Coordinates of C-alpha atoms and ligand atoms in Angstrom, one line a residue:
X1 CA 23.7 9.3 21.0
X2 CA 20.0 9.2 20.3
X3 CA 17.2 9.1 23.0
X4 CA 15.5 5.8 22.7
X5 CA 12.2 5.5 21.0
X6 CA 9.7 3.1 23.7
X7 CA 10.0 0.5 21.0
X8 CA 13.9 0.4 21.1
X9 CA 13.5 0.5 24.4
X10 CA 11.0 -2.3 24.7
X11 CA 13.3 -4.4 22.3
X12 CA 16.6 -4.1 24.4
X13 CA 16.4 -6.9 26.8
X14 CA 16.3 -9.2 23.5
X15 CA 19.5 -7.9 22.3
X16 CA 21.5 -7.8 26.0
X17 CA 19.7 -11.7 26.0
X18 CA 21.5 -12.5 22.8
X19 CA 24.7 -10.6 24.2
X20 CA 25.1 -12.2 27.0
X21 CA 25.1 -15.7 25.1
X22 CA 28.0 -14.3 23.2
X23 CA 27.1 -13.2 20.0
X24 CA 26.4 -9.7 19.0
X25 CA 22.8 -8.3 18.0
X26 CA 21.9 -4.6 16.7
X27 CA 19.1 -2.9 15.4
X28 CA 18.8 -2.5 11.5
X29 CA 17.0 -0.9 8.6
X30 CA 14.2 1.2 8.3
X31 CA 14.0 1.8 11.9
X32 CA 17.1 3.3 12.6
X33 CA 17.2 5.2 9.6
X34 CA 13.8 6.4 10.2
X35 CA 14.9 7.3 14.1
X36 CA 17.8 9.8 12.5
X37 CA 15.4 11.1 10.6
X38 CA 13.0 12.0 13.6
X39 CA 10.4 9.9 11.9
X40 CA 7.7 7.4 13.9
X41 CA 9.2 4.0 13.2
X42 CA 7.4 0.8 11.8
X43 CA 8.7 -2.4 13.4
X44 CA 11.8 -2.8 14.5
X45 CA 14.5 -5.3 12.7
X46 CA 17.3 -6.9 14.9
X47 CA 20.7 -8.4 12.8
X48 CA 22.8 -10.9 14.8
X49 CA 25.8 -13.0 14.5
X50 CA 23.7 -15.4 16.8
X51 CA 22.8 -18.6 14.1
X52 CA 18.7 -19.1 13.8
X53 CA 19.3 -22.4 15.9
X54 CA 21.0 -20.4 18.2
X55 CA 18.3 -17.7 18.9
X56 CA 15.8 -20.4 19.4
X57 CA 17.8 -21.7 22.3
X58 CA 18.1 -18.1 23.8
X59 CA 14.7 -17.4 23.9
X60 CA 11.4 -19.6 25.0
X61 CA 9.0 -18.5 22.3
X62 CA 10.2 -18.4 18.8
X63 CA 8.3 -18.8 15.5
X64 CA 9.9 -20.2 12.2
X65 CA 8.9 -17.3 9.9
X66 CA 11.8 -17.5 7.4
X67 CA 14.5 -19.8 9.0
X68 CA 15.9 -20.5 5.3
X69 CA 16.6 -16.8 5.3
X70 CA 17.8 -16.4 8.2
X71 CA 14.9 -15.2 10.3
X72 CA 13.3 -16.2 13.5
X73 CA 10.2 -14.4 15.1
X74 CA 10.9 -13.9 18.9
X75 CA 7.8 -13.4 20.7
X76 CA 8.7 -11.3 24.0
X77 CA 6.1 -9.5 26.5
X78 CA 2.9 -9.0 24.0
X79 CA 5.6 -7.8 21.3
X80 CA 7.3 -10.1 18.4
X81 CA 10.5 -9.0 16.9
X82 CA 12.1 -10.3 13.2
X83 CA 15.5 -11.6 14.3
X84 CA 17.8 -12.0 11.5
X85 CA 21.3 -13.5 11.1
X86 CA 23.9 -11.6 9.7
X87 CA 23.9 -12.8 6.3
X88 CA 25.2 -12.7 2.1
X89 CA 23.3 -13.6 -0.2
X90 CA 25.4 -15.3 -3.2
X91 CA 24.9 -16.0 -7.0
X92 CA 21.9 -14.3 -8.3
X93 CA 20.7 -16.0 -11.1
X94 CA 17.0 -14.7 -11.7
X95 CA 17.7 -11.1 -10.6
X96 CA 14.9 -11.3 -8.0
X97 CA 16.3 -13.6 -4.9
X98 CA 19.3 -15.1 -3.9
X99 CA 20.5 -18.4 -5.1
X100 CA 21.7 -19.3 -1.3
X101 CA 21.8 -17.5 1.8
X102 CA 25.4 -17.8 3.5
X103 CA 25.6 -17.1 6.8
X104 CA 28.1 -14.5 8.5
X105 CA 29.3 -13.6 11.7
X106 CA 30.1 -10.2 10.3
X107 CA 28.2 -7.0 10.7
X108 CA 29.7 -5.3 7.8
X109 CA 29.1 -8.5 6.0
X110 CA 25.6 -8.2 6.5
X111 CA 24.9 -4.2 6.2
X112 CA 26.8 -4.6 2.2
X113 CA 24.1 -6.4 0.7
X114 CA 21.3 -4.1 1.8
X115 CA 20.0 -1.8 -0.7
X116 CA 20.8 1.7 -0.2
X117 CA 23.2 3.4 2.3
X118 CA 20.6 4.9 4.3
X119 CA 19.2 1.4 5.2
X120 CA 22.3 -0.1 5.7
X121 CA 23.0 1.8 9.1
X122 CA 23.3 -0.1 12.0
X123 CA 22.3 0.4 15.9
X124 CA 23.9 -1.1 19.1
X125 CA 22.2 -1.1 22.3
X126 CA 23.7 2.4 23.6
X127 CA 22.3 4.1 20.5
X128 CA 25.3 4.5 18.9
X129 CA 25.4 4.2 15.0
X130 CA 27.6 2.1 13.2
X131 CA 27.9 3.1 9.7
X132 CA 30.1 1.7 7.2
X133 CA 28.8 2.9 3.9
X134 CA 28.1 6.9 4.9
X135 CA 24.8 6.3 5.5
X136 CA 24.4 9.4 7.7
X137 CA 25.8 11.8 5.6
X138 CA 23.7 10.4 2.8
X139 CA 20.7 11.0 5.2
X140 CA 21.6 14.6 5.9
X141 CA 22.1 15.2 2.1
X142 CA 18.6 13.7 1.7
X143 CA 19.9 11.4 -0.7
X144 CA 19.4 7.9 -1.8
X145 CA 22.1 5.9 -2.8
X146 CA 22.8 1.9 -3.5
X147 CA 25.5 0.3 -1.6
X148 CA 28.6 -0.6 -3.6
X149 CA 28.3 -0.2 -7.3
X150 CA 24.5 0.4 -8.1
X151 CA 24.2 -1.5 -11.5
X152 CA 25.3 -4.8 -9.2
X153 CA 22.9 -4.1 -6.5
X154 CA 20.2 -4.1 -9.6
X155 CA 21.4 -7.0 -11.3
X156 CA 21.1 -8.6 -7.6
X157 CA 17.7 -7.9 -7.2
X158 CA 15.4 -5.7 -9.6
X159 CA 13.1 -4.9 -7.0
X160 CA 15.5 -2.2 -5.2
X161 CA 15.2 -0.1 -8.4
X162 CA 11.2 0.3 -7.4
X163 CA 12.4 0.4 -3.6
X164 CA 14.6 3.1 -4.6
X165 CA 11.9 5.3 -6.4
X166 CA 9.6 4.6 -3.4
X167 CA 12.1 5.9 -0.8
X168 CA 12.5 9.1 -3.4
X169 CA 8.8 9.8 -2.7
X170 CA 8.1 8.8 0.9
X171 CA 11.1 10.6 2.4
X172 CA 11.1 13.6 -0.2
X173 CA 14.6 12.6 -1.0
X174 CA 16.6 12.9 -4.7
X175 CA 18.3 10.1 -6.0
X176 CA 22.4 10.2 -6.3
X177 CA 23.0 10.5 -10.5
X178 CA 25.3 7.1 -10.4
X179 CA 22.1 5.3 -8.8
X180 CA 19.3 6.8 -11.1
X181 CA 21.7 6.4 -14.0
X182 CA 21.9 2.2 -13.4
X183 CA 18.2 2.1 -12.7
X184 CA 17.9 4.2 -16.4
X185 CA 19.8 1.6 -17.8
X186 CA 18.6 -1.8 -16.3
X187 CA 15.1 -1.0 -16.1
X188 CA 13.9 -4.4 -18.1
X189 CA 15.4 -6.3 -15.2
X190 CA 12.1 -5.2 -13.6
X191 CA 9.9 -7.7 -15.7
X192 CA 11.6 -10.4 -13.4
X193 CA 9.8 -9.1 -10.7
X194 CA 6.1 -10.2 -9.3
X195 CA 3.6 -8.1 -10.0
X196 CA 2.4 -8.0 -6.1
X197 CA 6.0 -6.9 -5.1
X198 CA 5.9 -4.0 -7.5
X199 CA 2.8 -2.8 -6.3
X200 CA 3.7 -2.6 -3.0
X201 CA 6.1 -0.3 -4.0
X202 CA 4.3 1.8 -6.1
X203 CA 1.4 2.3 -4.1
X204 CA 3.9 3.8 -1.4
X205 CA 5.5 5.8 -4.0
X206 CA 2.2 7.2 -4.9
X207 CA 1.3 7.8 -1.0
X208 CA 4.7 9.7 -0.3
X209 CA 4.7 13.3 0.1
X210 CA 7.8 13.1 -2.6
X211 CA 5.3 12.1 -5.2
X212 CA 6.3 14.3 -7.8
X213 CA 9.9 13.8 -7.6
X214 CA 9.4 9.8 -7.0
X215 CA 7.0 9.7 -10.3
X216 CA 9.5 12.1 -12.4
X217 CA 12.3 9.4 -11.2
X218 CA 9.6 6.6 -12.2
X219 CA 9.1 8.1 -15.6
X220 CA 12.3 9.2 -16.7
X221 CA 13.9 6.0 -15.8
X222 CA 11.3 4.3 -17.9
X223 CA 10.6 1.8 -14.9
X224 CA 6.9 2.6 -15.8
X225 CA 7.6 0.2 -19.1
X226 CA 7.1 -3.0 -16.9
X227 CA 4.4 -2.0 -14.6
X228 CA 0.7 -3.2 -15.6
X229 CA -1.2 -0.9 -18.2
X230 CA 1.4 1.8 -18.2
X231 CA 3.7 1.1 -21.0
X232 CA 1.9 3.3 -23.0
X233 CA 0.8 5.9 -20.7
X234 CA 3.7 8.2 -20.5
X235 CA 2.2 11.7 -21.2
X236 CA -0.8 10.6 -19.6
X237 CA 1.8 9.7 -16.1
X238 CA 3.9 12.9 -16.5
X239 CA 0.2 14.8 -16.4
X240 CA -0.4 12.9 -13.0
X241 CA 3.0 13.6 -12.0
X242 CA 2.1 17.2 -11.9
X243 CA -0.4 16.9 -9.4
X244 CA 0.5 19.3 -6.0
X245 CA -1.6 17.2 -3.5
X246 CA -0.7 14.8 -0.8
X247 CA -2.6 11.6 -1.5
X248 CA -3.8 10.1 1.3
X249 CA -4.9 6.4 0.9
X250 CA -4.8 3.8 -1.7
X251 CA -8.4 4.5 -2.9
X252 CA -7.6 7.9 -3.8
X253 CA -4.1 7.2 -5.3
X254 CA -5.8 4.7 -8.0
X255 CA -8.6 6.7 -8.9
X256 CA -6.2 9.8 -9.7
X257 CA -4.1 7.4 -11.5
X258 CA -7.2 5.9 -13.4
X259 CA -8.8 9.0 -14.3
X260 CA -5.6 10.6 -15.7
X261 CA -4.9 7.6 -17.6
X262 CA -8.3 8.3 -19.4
X263 CA -9.6 5.0 -18.1
X264 CA -13.3 4.5 -17.2
X265 CA -14.7 3.1 -14.3
X266 CA -15.4 0.0 -16.8
X267 CA -11.7 -0.2 -16.8
X268 CA -10.6 -0.7 -13.4
X269 CA -11.1 -4.4 -13.2
X270 CA -8.8 -5.3 -16.0
X271 CA -6.6 -2.9 -14.8
X272 CA -6.7 -3.4 -10.9
X273 CA -6.7 -7.1 -11.5
X274 CA -3.2 -6.8 -13.5
X275 CA -1.7 -5.2 -10.8
X276 CA -2.8 -7.9 -8.8
X277 CA -5.2 -6.0 -6.5
X278 CA -7.6 -7.6 -4.0
X279 CA -11.3 -8.0 -4.8
X280 CA -12.2 -5.5 -2.4
X281 CA -9.8 -2.7 -3.6
X282 CA -11.0 -3.6 -7.1
X283 CA -15.0 -2.8 -5.8
X284 CA -14.2 0.2 -4.2
X285 CA -11.8 1.8 -6.7
X286 CA -14.8 1.1 -9.5
X287 CA -17.4 2.4 -7.3
X288 CA -14.9 5.6 -6.6
X289 CA -14.6 5.8 -11.0
X290 CA -18.4 5.7 -11.3
X291 CA -18.9 8.1 -8.4
X292 CA -16.3 10.7 -10.1
X293 CA -17.5 10.3 -13.3
X294 CA -20.8 11.2 -12.1
X295 CA -19.3 14.1 -9.8
X296 CA -17.4 15.5 -12.7
X297 CA -20.5 16.1 -14.1
X298 CA -22.9 17.2 -11.3
X299 CA -23.2 17.2 -7.5
X300 CA -23.7 13.9 -5.5
X301 CA -27.1 13.0 -5.2
X302 CA -29.0 10.4 -3.3
X303 CA -29.2 7.8 -5.2
X304 CA -25.6 7.9 -5.9
X305 CA -24.4 8.4 -2.5
X306 CA -26.3 5.3 -1.7
X307 CA -24.8 3.2 -4.0
X308 CA -21.3 4.1 -3.6
X309 CA -21.5 5.1 0.3
X310 CA -20.3 7.5 2.7
X311 CA -16.3 6.7 2.7
X312 CA -15.9 6.6 -0.8
X313 CA -18.2 9.7 -1.7
X314 CA -15.5 11.6 0.3
X315 CA -13.0 9.9 -1.3
X316 CA -14.0 11.3 -4.4
X317 CA -14.2 14.4 -2.9
X318 CA -10.6 14.7 -2.0
X319 CA -10.0 13.6 -5.7
X320 CA -11.8 16.2 -6.9
X321 CA -10.0 18.2 -4.6
X322 CA -6.8 17.3 -6.1
X323 CA -8.2 18.2 -9.7
X324 CA -8.7 21.5 -8.7
X325 CA -12.4 21.6 -8.7
X326 CA -14.3 23.1 -5.7
X327 CA -15.6 20.9 -3.3
X328 CA -17.6 20.4 0.2
X329 CA -17.7 17.8 2.4
X330 CA -19.9 18.8 4.8
X331 CA -22.7 18.7 2.6
X332 CA -21.6 15.3 1.3
X333 CA -21.7 14.4 5.1
X334 CA -25.1 16.0 5.4
X335 CA -26.8 14.8 2.6
X336 CA -25.5 11.0 3.6
X337 CA -26.7 11.2 6.9
X338 CA -30.4 12.5 5.9
X339 CA -30.3 9.1 3.5
X340 CA -34.0 7.2 4.3
X341 CA -32.0 4.0 3.8
X342 CA -28.4 3.0 3.5
X343 CA -28.9 -0.5 2.0
X344 CA -31.7 -3.0 1.3
X345 CA -31.5 -4.4 5.5
X346 CA -32.9 -1.1 6.2
X347 CA -36.2 -1.9 4.2
X348 CA -39.3 -2.3 6.3
X349 CA -40.5 -5.2 3.6
X350 CA -38.6 -8.4 3.0
X351 CA -38.6 -10.8 -0.3
X352 CA -41.3 -12.7 1.5
X353 CA -43.8 -10.0 2.2
X354 CA -43.6 -9.1 -1.6
X355 CA -43.4 -12.8 -2.4
X356 CA -47.2 -12.7 -0.4
X357 CA -48.4 -9.4 -1.0
X358 CA -48.1 -10.6 -5.0
X359 CA -48.9 -14.1 -4.5
X360 CA -46.0 -15.0 -6.8
X361 CA -43.0 -17.0 -6.5
X362 CA -39.4 -15.9 -6.2
X363 CA -37.9 -14.9 -10.0
X364 CA -35.9 -12.3 -11.4
X365 CA -39.2 -9.8 -11.0
X366 CA -37.9 -9.8 -6.9
X367 CA -34.7 -8.5 -7.4
X368 CA -36.1 -5.9 -9.9
X369 CA -38.3 -4.9 -7.5
X370 CA -36.5 -4.4 -4.6
X371 CA -34.3 -2.3 -6.0
X372 CA -37.4 -0.4 -7.3
X373 CA -38.7 0.3 -4.2
X374 CA -35.1 1.5 -2.8
X375 CA -35.0 3.7 -5.6
X376 CA -38.5 5.4 -4.8
X377 CA -37.7 5.6 -1.4
X378 CA -34.7 7.3 -1.7
X379 CA -36.1 9.8 -4.0
X380 CA -38.6 10.9 -0.9
X381 CA -41.5 9.8 -3.3
X382 CA -42.4 6.3 -0.9
X383 CA -42.3 6.3 2.7
X384 CA -40.1 3.7 4.4
X385 CA -43.2 1.9 6.4
X386 CA -44.5 -1.7 5.9
X387 CA -47.9 -0.3 5.1
X388 CA -47.5 2.1 2.8
X389 CA -44.6 0.2 0.5
X390 CA -47.6 -2.8 0.5
X391 CA -50.2 -0.4 -0.8
X392 CA -47.9 1.0 -3.2
X393 CA -46.9 -2.4 -4.5
X394 CA -50.6 -3.3 -4.5
X395 CA -51.4 -0.6 -7.1
X396 CA -48.4 -1.1 -8.9
X397 CA -48.5 -4.3 -9.9
X398 CA -50.6 -7.3 -10.4
X399 CA -51.1 -10.4 -8.4
X400 CA -50.5 -13.5 -10.4
X401 CA -49.6 -17.2 -9.4
Ligands
ATP501 P1 9.7 0.2 5.7 O1 9.7 1.6 6.6 O2 8.9 0.7 4.2 O3 9.4 -0.9 6.4 P2 12.6 -0.6 5.2 O4 13.5 0.2 4.7 O5 12.4 -0.7 7.1 O6 10.6 0.5 5.1 P3 11.9 -3.5 4.9 O7 11.1 -4.0 3.8 O8 11.4 -3.3 5.7 O9 11.8 -1.7 4.2 O10 13.0 -3.8 4.8 C1 14.2 -3.8 6.0 C2 15.6 -3.4 5.7 O11 15.9 -4.8 4.8 C3 16.0 -2.4 5.0 O12 15.9 -1.2 5.5 C4 16.9 -3.1 4.0 O13 18.4 -2.6 5.0 C5 17.1 -4.3 3.9 N1 16.2 -4.7 2.3 C6 14.7 -5.1 2.3 N2 14.7 -5.1 1.1 C7 15.6 -5.1 0.3 C8 16.2 -5.5 -0.8 N3 15.4 -5.8 -1.9 N4 17.3 -5.6 -1.3 C9 18.3 -4.9 -0.1 N5 18.2 -5.0 1.4 C10 16.7 -5.0 1.3
MG502 MG1 10.4 -1.9 7.7

């Protein structure tokens, strides 16, 4: 019997209502696994024998989030819950998603189609665990093991191979040898899977506390062959896998990886574009690589801190720490606090002022001049005061019409 987490308690009325209507309902998946591991849970997933329309008949507020797969979102007291009808997934033909989903009334059938034994656990409203595939034993033994015959499971959905190495890293587990052998044998199936989905798992792998193990497995099984930009880089990946530090965020993760792949800030964009990262993330990692390239040669200076911003500078200090260099977060923070300006908007003059002072029409010169003013203010040679800047410009530039 388990002490119910607050999130489970909040969701109990949902289970009760479904059962009052004559159906079965259980907590399933990651939340049950994480509770048994005494870890904080993410979201509570519920599986039920009720069909989607039956669920919609029970609850006043629902959203169809994936009704063809049997998932309905129920809105209940400021929270939302994904409720999925027990289902089997039959005849996979493209190694990535079931051709058809068949709703069933049996919990066991539903749990059978799940990826790993530790994810195939269910819990009823009284906290009793339903465990058809020895998931609890594997949790105790810290083992990632496919439900049923591993090879079949990876044929059904090749993403499961990446999920497996991700769980090894995230939970600090080992992989069952038969499951590992099946991944090794079938790693080329990964090319069927959308990069976006591989990326989600890969980043979770990098951020996991068992990254060393997870990456080791990722390399050993050759899964890296089918990940963007990694195929020819086994040696570099092995060196990366030796790092001991825990990686705390995505920017640090990508920066460390890119550095180990011996790529430069100019390679960031094509590399992360191939990984389907967002524009924002690509820009951040690019700045981090620029900062790292500088930092490997010298301490931070005001210009670089101004260019990359405090958060990225601190991320790069973390990267340096991971690489075994001495670092000093406080001095970076202090240097940043002492910057005279943080962006163009902080300048006491704007483009209009400059046009008036120099009596010139706007053009490329304007951007260049603003950059020069920023640089000169940052270097301490010019005060950020309108009259001082105007005088400086008048001395350095001639007016022309
Ligand atoms: P996380 O803590 O990262 O959310 P999770 O195990 O909850 O991990 P989800 O992707 O949220 O992962 O999936 C919820 C559950 O659905 C899993 O625990 C597993 O039972 C099942 N599942 C998810 N993806 C797959 C898959 N590709 N193949 C089989 N079962 C899956
Ligand atoms: Mg989950």
